[in-house]
CSV table of C-alpha atoms (C1' of nucleotides) in Angstrom, one decimal:
chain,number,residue,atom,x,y,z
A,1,UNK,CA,-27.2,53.4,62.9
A,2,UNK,CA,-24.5,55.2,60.7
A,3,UNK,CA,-21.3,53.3,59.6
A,4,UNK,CA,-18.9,55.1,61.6
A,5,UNK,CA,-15.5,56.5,60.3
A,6,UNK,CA,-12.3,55.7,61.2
A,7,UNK,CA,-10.8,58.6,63.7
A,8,UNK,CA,-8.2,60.2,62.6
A,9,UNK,CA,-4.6,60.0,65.0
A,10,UNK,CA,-5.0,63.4,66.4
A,11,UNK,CA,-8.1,62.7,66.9
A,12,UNK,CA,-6.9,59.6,69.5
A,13,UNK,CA,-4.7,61.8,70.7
A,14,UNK,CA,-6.6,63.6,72.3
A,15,UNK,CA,-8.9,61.4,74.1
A,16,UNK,CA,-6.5,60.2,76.8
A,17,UNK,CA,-6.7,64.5,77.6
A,18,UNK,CA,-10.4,64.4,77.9
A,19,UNK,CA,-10.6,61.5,80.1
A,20,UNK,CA,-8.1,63.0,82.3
A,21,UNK,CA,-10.2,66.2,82.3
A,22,UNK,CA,-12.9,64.4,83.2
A,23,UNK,CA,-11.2,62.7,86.2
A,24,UNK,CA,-10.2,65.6,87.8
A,25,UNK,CA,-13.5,66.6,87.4
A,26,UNK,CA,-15.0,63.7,88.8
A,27,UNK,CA,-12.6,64.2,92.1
A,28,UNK,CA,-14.3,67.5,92.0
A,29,UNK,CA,-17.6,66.1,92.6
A,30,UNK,CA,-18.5,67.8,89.4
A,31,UNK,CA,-21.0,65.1,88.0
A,32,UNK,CA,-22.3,67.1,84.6
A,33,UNK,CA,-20.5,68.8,82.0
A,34,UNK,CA,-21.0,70.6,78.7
A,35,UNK,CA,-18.3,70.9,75.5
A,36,UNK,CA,-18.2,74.2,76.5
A,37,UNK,CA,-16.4,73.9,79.9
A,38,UNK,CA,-14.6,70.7,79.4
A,39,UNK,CA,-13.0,72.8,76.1
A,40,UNK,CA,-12.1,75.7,78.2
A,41,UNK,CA,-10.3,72.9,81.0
A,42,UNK,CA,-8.3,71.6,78.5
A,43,UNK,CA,-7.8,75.0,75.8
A,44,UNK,CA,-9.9,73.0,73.0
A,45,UNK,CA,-12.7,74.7,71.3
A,46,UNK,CA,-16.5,73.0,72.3
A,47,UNK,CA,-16.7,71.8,68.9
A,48,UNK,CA,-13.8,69.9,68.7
A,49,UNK,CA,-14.6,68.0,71.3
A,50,UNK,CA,-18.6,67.2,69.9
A,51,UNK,CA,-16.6,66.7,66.4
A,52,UNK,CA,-13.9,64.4,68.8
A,53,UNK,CA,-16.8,62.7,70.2
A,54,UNK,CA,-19.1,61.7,66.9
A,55,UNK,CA,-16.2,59.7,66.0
A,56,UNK,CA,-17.2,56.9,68.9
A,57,UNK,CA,-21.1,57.4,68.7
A,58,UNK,CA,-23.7,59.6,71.0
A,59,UNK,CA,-22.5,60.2,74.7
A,60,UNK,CA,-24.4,63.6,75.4
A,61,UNK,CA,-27.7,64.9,76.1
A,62,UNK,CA,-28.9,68.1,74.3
A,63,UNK,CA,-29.5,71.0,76.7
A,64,UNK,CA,-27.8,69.4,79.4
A,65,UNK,CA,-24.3,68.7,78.4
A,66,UNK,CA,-22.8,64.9,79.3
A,67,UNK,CA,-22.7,63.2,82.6
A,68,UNK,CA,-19.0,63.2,83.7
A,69,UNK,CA,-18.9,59.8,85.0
A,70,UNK,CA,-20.6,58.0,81.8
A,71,UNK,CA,-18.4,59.7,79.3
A,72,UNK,CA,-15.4,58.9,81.1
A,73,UNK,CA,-16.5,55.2,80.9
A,74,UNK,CA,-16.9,55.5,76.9
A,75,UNK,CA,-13.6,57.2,76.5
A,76,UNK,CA,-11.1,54.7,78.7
A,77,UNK,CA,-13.3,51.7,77.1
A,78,UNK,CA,-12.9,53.0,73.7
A,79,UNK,CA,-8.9,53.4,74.6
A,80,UNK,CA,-8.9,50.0,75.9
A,81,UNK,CA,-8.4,52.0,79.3
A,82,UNK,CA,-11.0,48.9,81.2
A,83,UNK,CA,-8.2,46.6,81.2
A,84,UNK,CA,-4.3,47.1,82.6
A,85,UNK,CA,-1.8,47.1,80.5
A,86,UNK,CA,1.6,45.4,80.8
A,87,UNK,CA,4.8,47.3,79.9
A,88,UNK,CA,8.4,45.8,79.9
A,89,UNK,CA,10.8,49.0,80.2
A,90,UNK,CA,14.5,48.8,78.8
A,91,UNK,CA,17.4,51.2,80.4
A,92,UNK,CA,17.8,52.0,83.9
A,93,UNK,CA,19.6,55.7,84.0
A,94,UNK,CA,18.5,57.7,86.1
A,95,UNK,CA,15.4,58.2,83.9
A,96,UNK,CA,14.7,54.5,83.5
A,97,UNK,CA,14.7,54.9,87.6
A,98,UNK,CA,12.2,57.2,87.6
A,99,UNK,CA,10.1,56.0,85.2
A,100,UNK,CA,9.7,52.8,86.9
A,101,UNK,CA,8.9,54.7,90.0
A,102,UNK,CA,6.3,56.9,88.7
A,103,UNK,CA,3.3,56.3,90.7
A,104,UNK,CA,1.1,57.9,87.7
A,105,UNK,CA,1.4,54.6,85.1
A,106,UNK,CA,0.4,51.9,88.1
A,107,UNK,CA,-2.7,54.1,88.7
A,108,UNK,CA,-3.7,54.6,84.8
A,109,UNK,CA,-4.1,51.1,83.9
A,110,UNK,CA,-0.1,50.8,82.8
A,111,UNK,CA,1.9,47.8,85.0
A,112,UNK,CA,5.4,47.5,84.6
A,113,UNK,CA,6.1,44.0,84.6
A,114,UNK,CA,10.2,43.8,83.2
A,115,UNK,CA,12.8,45.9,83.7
A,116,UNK,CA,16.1,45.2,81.3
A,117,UNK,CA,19.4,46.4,81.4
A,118,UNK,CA,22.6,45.2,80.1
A,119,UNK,CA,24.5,46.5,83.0
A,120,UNK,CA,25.3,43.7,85.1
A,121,UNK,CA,26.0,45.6,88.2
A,122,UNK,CA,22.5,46.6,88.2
A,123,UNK,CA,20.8,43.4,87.1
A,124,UNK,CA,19.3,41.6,90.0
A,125,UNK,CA,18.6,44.8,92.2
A,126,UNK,CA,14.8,46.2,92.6
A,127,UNK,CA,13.4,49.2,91.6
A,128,UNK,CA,9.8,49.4,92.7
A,129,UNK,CA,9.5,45.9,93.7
A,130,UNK,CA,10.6,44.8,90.4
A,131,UNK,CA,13.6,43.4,89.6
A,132,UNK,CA,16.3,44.6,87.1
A,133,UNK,CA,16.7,41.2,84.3
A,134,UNK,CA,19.1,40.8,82.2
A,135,UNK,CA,18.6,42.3,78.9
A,136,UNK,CA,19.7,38.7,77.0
A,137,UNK,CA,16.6,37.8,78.7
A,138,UNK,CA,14.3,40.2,77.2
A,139,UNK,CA,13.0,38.7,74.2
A,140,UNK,CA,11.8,35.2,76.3
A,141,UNK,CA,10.0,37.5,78.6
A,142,UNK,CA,8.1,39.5,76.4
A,143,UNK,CA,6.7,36.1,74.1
A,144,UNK,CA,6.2,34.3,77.9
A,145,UNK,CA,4.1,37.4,79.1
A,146,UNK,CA,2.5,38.4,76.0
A,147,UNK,CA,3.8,42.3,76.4
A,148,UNK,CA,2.7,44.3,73.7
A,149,UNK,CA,3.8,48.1,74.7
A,150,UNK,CA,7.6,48.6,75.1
A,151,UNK,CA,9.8,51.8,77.0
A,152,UNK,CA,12.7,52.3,75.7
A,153,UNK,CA,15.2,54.6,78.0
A,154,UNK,CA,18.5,53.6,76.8
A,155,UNK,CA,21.2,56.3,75.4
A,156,UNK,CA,20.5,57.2,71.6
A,157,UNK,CA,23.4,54.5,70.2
A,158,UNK,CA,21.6,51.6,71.5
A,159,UNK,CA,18.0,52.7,70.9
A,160,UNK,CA,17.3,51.5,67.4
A,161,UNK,CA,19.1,47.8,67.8
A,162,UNK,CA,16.6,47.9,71.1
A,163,UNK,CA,13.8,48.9,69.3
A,164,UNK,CA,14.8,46.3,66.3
A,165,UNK,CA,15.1,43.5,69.7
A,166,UNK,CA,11.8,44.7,70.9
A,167,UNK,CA,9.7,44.6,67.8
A,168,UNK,CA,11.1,41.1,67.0
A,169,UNK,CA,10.1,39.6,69.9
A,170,UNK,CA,6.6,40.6,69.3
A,171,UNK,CA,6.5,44.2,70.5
A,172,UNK,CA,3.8,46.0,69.1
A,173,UNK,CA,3.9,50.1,70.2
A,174,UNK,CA,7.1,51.8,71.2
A,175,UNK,CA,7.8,54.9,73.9
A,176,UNK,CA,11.0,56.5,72.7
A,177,UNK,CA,12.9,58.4,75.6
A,178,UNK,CA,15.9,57.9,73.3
A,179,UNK,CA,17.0,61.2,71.2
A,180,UNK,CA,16.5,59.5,68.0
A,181,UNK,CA,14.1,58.2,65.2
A,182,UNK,CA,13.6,54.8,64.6
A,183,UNK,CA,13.2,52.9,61.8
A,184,UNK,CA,10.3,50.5,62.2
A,185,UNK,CA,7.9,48.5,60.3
A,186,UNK,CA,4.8,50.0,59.3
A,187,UNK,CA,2.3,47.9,61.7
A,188,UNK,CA,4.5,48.9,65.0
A,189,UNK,CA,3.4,52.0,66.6
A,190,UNK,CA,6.0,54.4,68.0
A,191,UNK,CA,6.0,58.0,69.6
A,192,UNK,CA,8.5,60.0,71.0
A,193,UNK,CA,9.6,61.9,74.6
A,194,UNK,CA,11.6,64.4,73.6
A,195,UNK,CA,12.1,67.5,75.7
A,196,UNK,CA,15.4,68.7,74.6
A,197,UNK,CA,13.8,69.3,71.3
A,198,UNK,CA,10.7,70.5,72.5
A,199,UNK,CA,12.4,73.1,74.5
A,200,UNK,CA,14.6,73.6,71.4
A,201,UNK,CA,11.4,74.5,69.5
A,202,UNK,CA,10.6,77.4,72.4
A,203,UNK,CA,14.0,79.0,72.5
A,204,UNK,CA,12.9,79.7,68.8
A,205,UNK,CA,10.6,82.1,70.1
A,206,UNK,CA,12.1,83.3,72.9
A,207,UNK,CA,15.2,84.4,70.8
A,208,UNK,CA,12.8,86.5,69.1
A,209,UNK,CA,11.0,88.0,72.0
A,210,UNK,CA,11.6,91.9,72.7
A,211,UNK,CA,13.4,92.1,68.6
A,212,UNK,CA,12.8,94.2,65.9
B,1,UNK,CA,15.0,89.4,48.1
B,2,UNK,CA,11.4,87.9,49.2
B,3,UNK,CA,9.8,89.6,52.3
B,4,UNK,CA,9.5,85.9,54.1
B,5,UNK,CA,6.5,84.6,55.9
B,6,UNK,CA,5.9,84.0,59.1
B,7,UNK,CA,6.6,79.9,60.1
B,8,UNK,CA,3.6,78.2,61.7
B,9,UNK,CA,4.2,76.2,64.7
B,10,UNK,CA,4.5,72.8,63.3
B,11,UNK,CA,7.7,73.5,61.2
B,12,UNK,CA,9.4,75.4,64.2
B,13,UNK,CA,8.6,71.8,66.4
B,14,UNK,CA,10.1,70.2,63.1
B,15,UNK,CA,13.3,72.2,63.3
B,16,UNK,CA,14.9,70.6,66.6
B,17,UNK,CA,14.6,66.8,64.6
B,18,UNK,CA,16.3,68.5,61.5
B,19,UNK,CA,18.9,70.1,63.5
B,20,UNK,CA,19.7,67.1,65.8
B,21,UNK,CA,19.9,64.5,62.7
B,22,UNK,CA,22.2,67.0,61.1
B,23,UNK,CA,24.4,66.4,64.6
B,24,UNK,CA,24.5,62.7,64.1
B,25,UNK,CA,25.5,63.0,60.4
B,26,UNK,CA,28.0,65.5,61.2
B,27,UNK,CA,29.3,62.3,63.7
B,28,UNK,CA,29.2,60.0,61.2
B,29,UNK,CA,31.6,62.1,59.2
B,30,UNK,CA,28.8,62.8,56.4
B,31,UNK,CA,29.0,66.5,55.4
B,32,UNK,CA,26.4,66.7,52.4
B,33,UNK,CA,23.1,65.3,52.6
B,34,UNK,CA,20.1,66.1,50.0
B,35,UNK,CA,16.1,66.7,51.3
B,36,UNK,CA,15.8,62.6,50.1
B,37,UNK,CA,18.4,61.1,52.2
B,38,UNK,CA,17.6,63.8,55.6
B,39,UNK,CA,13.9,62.9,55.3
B,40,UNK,CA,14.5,59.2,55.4
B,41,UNK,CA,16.4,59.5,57.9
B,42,UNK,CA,13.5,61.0,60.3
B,43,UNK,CA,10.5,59.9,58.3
B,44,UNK,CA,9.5,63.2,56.8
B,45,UNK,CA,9.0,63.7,52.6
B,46,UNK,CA,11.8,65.4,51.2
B,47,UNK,CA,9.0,68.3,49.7
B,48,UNK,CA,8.5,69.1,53.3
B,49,UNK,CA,12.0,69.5,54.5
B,50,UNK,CA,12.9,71.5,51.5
B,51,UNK,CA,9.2,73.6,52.2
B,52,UNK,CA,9.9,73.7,55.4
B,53,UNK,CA,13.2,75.2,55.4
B,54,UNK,CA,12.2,77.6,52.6
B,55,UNK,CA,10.5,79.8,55.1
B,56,UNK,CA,14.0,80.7,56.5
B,57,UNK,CA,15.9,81.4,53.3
B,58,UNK,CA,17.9,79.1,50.8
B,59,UNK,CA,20.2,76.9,52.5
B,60,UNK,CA,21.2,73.7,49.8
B,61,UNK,CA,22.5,73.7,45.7
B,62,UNK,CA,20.3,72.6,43.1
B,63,UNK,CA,21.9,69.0,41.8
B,64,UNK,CA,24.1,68.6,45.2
B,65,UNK,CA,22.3,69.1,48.2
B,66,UNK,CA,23.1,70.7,51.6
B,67,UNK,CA,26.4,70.8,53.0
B,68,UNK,CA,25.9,69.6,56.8
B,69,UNK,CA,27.5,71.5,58.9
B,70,UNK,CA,26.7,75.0,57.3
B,71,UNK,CA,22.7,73.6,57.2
B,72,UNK,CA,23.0,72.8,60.7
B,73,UNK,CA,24.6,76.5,61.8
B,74,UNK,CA,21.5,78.0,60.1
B,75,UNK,CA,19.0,75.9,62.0
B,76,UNK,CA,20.7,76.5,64.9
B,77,UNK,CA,20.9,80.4,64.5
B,78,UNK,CA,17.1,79.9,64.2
B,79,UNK,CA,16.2,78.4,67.0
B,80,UNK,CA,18.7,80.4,69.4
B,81,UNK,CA,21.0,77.5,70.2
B,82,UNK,CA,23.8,80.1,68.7
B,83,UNK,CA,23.5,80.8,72.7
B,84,UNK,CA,23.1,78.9,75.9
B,85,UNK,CA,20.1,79.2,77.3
B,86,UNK,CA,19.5,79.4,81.4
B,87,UNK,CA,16.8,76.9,82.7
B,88,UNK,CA,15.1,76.9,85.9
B,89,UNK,CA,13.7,73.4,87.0
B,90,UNK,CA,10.8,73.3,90.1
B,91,UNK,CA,10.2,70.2,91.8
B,92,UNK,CA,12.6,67.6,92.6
B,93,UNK,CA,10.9,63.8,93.2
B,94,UNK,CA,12.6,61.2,91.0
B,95,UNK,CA,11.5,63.1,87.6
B,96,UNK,CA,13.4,66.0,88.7
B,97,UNK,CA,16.1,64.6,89.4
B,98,UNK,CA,16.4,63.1,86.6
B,99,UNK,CA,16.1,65.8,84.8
B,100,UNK,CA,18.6,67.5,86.5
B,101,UNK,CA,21.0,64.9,85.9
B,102,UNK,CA,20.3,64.7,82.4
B,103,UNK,CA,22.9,65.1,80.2
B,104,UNK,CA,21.5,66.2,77.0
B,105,UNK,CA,20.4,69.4,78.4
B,106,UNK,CA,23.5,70.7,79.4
B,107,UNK,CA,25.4,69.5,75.7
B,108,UNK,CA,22.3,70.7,74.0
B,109,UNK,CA,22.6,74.6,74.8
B,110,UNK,CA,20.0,74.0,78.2
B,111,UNK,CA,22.1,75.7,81.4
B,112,UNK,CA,19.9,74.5,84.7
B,113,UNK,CA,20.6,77.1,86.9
B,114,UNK,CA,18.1,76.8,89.9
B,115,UNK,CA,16.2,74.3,91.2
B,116,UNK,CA,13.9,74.8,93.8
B,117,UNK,CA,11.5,72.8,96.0
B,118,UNK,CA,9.3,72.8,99.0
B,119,UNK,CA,10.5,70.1,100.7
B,120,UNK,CA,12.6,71.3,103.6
B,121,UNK,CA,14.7,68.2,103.7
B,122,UNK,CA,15.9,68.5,99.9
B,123,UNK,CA,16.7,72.0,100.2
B,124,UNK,CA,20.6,72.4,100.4
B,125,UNK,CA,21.5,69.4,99.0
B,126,UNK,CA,22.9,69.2,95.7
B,127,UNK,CA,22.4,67.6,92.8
B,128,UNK,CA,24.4,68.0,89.7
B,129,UNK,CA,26.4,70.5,91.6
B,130,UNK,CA,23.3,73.0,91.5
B,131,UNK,CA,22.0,73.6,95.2
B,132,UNK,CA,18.1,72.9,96.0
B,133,UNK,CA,16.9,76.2,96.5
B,134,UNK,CA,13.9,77.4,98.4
B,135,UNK,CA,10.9,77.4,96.6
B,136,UNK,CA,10.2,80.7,98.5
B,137,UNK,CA,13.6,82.1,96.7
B,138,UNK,CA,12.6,81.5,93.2
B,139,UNK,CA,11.2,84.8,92.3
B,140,UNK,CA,13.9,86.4,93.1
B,141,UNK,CA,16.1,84.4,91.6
B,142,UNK,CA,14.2,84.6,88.3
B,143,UNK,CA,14.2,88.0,88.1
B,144,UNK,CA,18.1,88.3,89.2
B,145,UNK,CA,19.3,85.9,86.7
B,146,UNK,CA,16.6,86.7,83.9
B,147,UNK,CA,15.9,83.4,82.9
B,148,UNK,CA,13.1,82.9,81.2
B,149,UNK,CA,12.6,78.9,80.4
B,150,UNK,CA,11.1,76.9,83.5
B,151,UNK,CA,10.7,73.4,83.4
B,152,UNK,CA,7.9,72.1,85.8
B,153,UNK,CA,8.4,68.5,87.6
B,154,UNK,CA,6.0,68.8,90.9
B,155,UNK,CA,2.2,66.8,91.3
B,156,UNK,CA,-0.8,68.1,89.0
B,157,UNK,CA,-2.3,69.4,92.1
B,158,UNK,CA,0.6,72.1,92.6
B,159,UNK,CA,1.0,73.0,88.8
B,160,UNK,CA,-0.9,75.7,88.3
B,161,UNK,CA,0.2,77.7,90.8
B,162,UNK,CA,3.8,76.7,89.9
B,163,UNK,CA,3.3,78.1,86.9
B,164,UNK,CA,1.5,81.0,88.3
B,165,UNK,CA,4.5,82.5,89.9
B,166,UNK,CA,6.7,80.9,87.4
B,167,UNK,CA,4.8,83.5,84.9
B,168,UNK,CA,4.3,86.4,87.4
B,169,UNK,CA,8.2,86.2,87.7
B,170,UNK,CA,9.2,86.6,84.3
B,171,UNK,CA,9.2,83.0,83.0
B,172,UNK,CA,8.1,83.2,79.3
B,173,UNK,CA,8.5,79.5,78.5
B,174,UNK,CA,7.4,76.4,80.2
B,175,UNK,CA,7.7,72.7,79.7
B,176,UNK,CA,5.3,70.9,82.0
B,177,UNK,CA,5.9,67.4,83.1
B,178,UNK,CA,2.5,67.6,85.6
B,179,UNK,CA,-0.6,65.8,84.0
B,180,UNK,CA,-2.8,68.9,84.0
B,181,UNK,CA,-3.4,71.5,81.3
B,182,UNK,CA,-1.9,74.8,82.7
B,183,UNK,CA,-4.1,78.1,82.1
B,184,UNK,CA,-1.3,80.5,81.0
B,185,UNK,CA,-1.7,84.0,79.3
B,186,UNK,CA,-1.4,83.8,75.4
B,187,UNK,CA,2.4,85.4,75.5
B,188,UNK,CA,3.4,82.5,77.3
B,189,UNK,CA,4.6,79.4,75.6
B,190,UNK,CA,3.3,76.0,77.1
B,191,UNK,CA,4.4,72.5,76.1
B,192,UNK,CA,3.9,69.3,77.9
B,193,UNK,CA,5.9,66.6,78.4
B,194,UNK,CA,3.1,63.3,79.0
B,195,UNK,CA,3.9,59.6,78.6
B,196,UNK,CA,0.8,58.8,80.3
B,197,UNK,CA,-1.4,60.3,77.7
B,198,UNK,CA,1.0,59.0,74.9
B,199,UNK,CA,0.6,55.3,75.9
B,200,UNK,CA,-3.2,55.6,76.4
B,201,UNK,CA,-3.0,56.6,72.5
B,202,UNK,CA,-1.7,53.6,71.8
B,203,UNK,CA,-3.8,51.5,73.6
B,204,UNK,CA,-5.8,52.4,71.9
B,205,UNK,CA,-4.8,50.8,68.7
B,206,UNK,CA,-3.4,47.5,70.4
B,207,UNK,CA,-6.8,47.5,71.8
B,208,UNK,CA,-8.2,46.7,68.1
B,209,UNK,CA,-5.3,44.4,67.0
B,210,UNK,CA,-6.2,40.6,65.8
B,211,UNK,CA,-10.2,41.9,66.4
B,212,UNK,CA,-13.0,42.1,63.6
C,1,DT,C1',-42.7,76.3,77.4
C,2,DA,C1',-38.0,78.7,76.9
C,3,DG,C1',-33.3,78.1,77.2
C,4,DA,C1',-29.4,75.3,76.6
C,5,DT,C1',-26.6,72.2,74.3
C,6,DT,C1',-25.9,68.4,71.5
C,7,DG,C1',-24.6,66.0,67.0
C,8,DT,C1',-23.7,66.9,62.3
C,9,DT,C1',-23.1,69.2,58.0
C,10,DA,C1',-20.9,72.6,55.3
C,11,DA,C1',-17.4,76.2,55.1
C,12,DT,C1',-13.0,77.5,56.2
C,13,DC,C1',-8.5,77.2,57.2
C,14,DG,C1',-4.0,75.3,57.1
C,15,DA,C1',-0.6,71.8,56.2
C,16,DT,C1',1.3,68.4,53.0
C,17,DT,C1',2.5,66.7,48.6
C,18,DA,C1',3.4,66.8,43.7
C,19,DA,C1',5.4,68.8,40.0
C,20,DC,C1',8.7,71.4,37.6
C,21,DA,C1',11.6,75.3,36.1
C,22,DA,C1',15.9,76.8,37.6
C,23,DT,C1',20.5,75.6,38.1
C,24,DC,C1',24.5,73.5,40.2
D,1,DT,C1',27.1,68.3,28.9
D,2,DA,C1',23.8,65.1,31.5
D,3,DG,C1',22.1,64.1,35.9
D,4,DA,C1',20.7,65.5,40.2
D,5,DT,C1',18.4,68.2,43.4
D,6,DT,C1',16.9,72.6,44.9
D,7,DG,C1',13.2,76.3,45.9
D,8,DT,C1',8.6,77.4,44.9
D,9,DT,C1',4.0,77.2,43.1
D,10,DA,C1',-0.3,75.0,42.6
D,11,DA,C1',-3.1,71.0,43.8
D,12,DT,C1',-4.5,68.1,47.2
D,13,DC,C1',-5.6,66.5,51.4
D,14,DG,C1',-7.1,66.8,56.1
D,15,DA,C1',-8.4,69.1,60.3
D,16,DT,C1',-10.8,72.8,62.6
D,17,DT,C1',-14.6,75.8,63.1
D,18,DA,C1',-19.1,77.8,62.4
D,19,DA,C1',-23.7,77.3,62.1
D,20,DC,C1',-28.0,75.3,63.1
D,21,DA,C1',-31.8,71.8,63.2
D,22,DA,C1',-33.0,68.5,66.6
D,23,DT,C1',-34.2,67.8,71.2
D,24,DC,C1',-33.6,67.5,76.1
DNA sequence: TAGATTGTTAATCGATTAACAATC
DNA sequence: TAGATTGTTAATCGATTAACAATC
């Protein structure tokens, strides 16, 4: 067997798309599928996703295509997907709120086990069954637990000393709702939700639309 | 002067994070800043901000750097935000609302100005001060007010056909916060808002901490 | 068998970085 | 003036695509 290279990011990026592909398709009763039509699913070219693929090892069958249900199993294994995931989520705006409610992260393998807030009005309510804890409580909680992936959903001025609280505490990979970049070590991972600029980036085209 | 090429894609995503740390140094009472000190600030090399903002024109002084506030009119020009720009938002669970209650649209140039549902109950109430409008009113709407940015907050299995008569209305822009990939006509921009997908690339990696 | 589709290599394309003359 | 930093070009790096032998 070939020594195998290490993936490149974009590369991991795009699995959690595939295996999402392929669960729809699954609740389709669609049982066999080629690059060619999970590509067109998910606007990827076929050989992308054989390219994607040959990063992890061998999952098809020539002439045939891959079975749905297999693959699917190779991808969440290879993203760590066959075990669940314990999240601590800091910030409970009305977007901390709904992220806490969002049915979608209990039924992909992602279990939010603290909610923090410095708020003392809110700490000691329920959101979802769990309750609000005091953010002076944070660190204790994650080293008790073990947490490794942190949300952070506090206003931009508090972000980075969060992020800075998180990490020290033994945080390992960051979800940013905050407006902001952080300044992290190198071994913490950290990605961003940012609509405001994403929608920032389309007005850039729309301003141009229908112009000389 | 140079005839200037077009920018690809990536720079005009960069643009928003440029324009936005320019905002928080304009706060901080800084009002010149070189490539060096901007592109620490938001991890980025200083070669590529400078590259980067060379597709537009010439914005900084040789030996001083850029003066702030003018840098962050031109970026702004750029990307529209010289303007305000109408929003429509579909779908109103805890997301939505969220959204709508979202401050850093309205202070960032994004007007919400309809938001429409299915859910008889919701309709009529307010939130924000905007009314929930009948999802069977929004083409009209659309085409009334001329917005062209929608923002789409309902289940994956309504998406598409959201953004179906989103499109067929006029909508030129979406941002989609439903876990699906939307098949949209190439003159219609598409991004995606998905924290699931964005966490399962990371488990990735915390999968393969502390392991041989 | 004939047709289809994989896995992989090589070619292409595009984005990032390094380097430096120009100049404030 | 000397030092700093831009704008731009060329070199490098990395990602995508095309092509095809292998094979189901």
């Amino acid at each position: 067997m070939e020594r195998l290279e290490d993936p490149p990011d974009v590369v991991i990026r795009r699995l959690p798309l595939y295996a999402r592909s392929l669960r729809y398709l699954l609740d389709e009763e669609i049982h066999s599928v080629s690059s060619q039509e999970l590509g067109e699913r998910i606007n990827v070219t076929a050989a992308q996703i054989r390219k994607d693929l040959s990063y992890f090892g061998e999952f098809g069958k020539q002439g045939i295509g891959y079975d749905v249900e297999k693959l699917l199993n190779h991808i969440e294994r290879i993203l760590g997907l066959d075990q669940s995931w314990p999240v601590i989520l800091v910030g409970v705006g009305h977007l901390g709120q709904a992220i806490a409610r969002y049915d979608g992260f209990h039924s992909q393998g992602l279990r939010i086990v603290g909610i923090f807030e410095t708020d003392q009005h809110k700490i000691g309510q329920k959101i979802a069954h769990i309750e609000i804890t005091d953010y002076a409580l944070m660190p204790k909680v994650i080293r008790d637990t073990d947490v490794r992936l942190g949300i952070i959903a506090v206003p931009a001025a508090e972000a980075q000393s969060v992020a800075d609280m998180l990490i020290d505490s033994g945080i390992r990979a960051i979800l940013c709702y905050a407006p902001i970049i952080l300044q992290t070590p190198d071994d913490v991972w950290v990605r961003y939700i940012d609509p405001v600029a994403v929608l920032h980036s389309m007005t850039y085209y729309l301003a141009r639309e229908n112009m000389p």
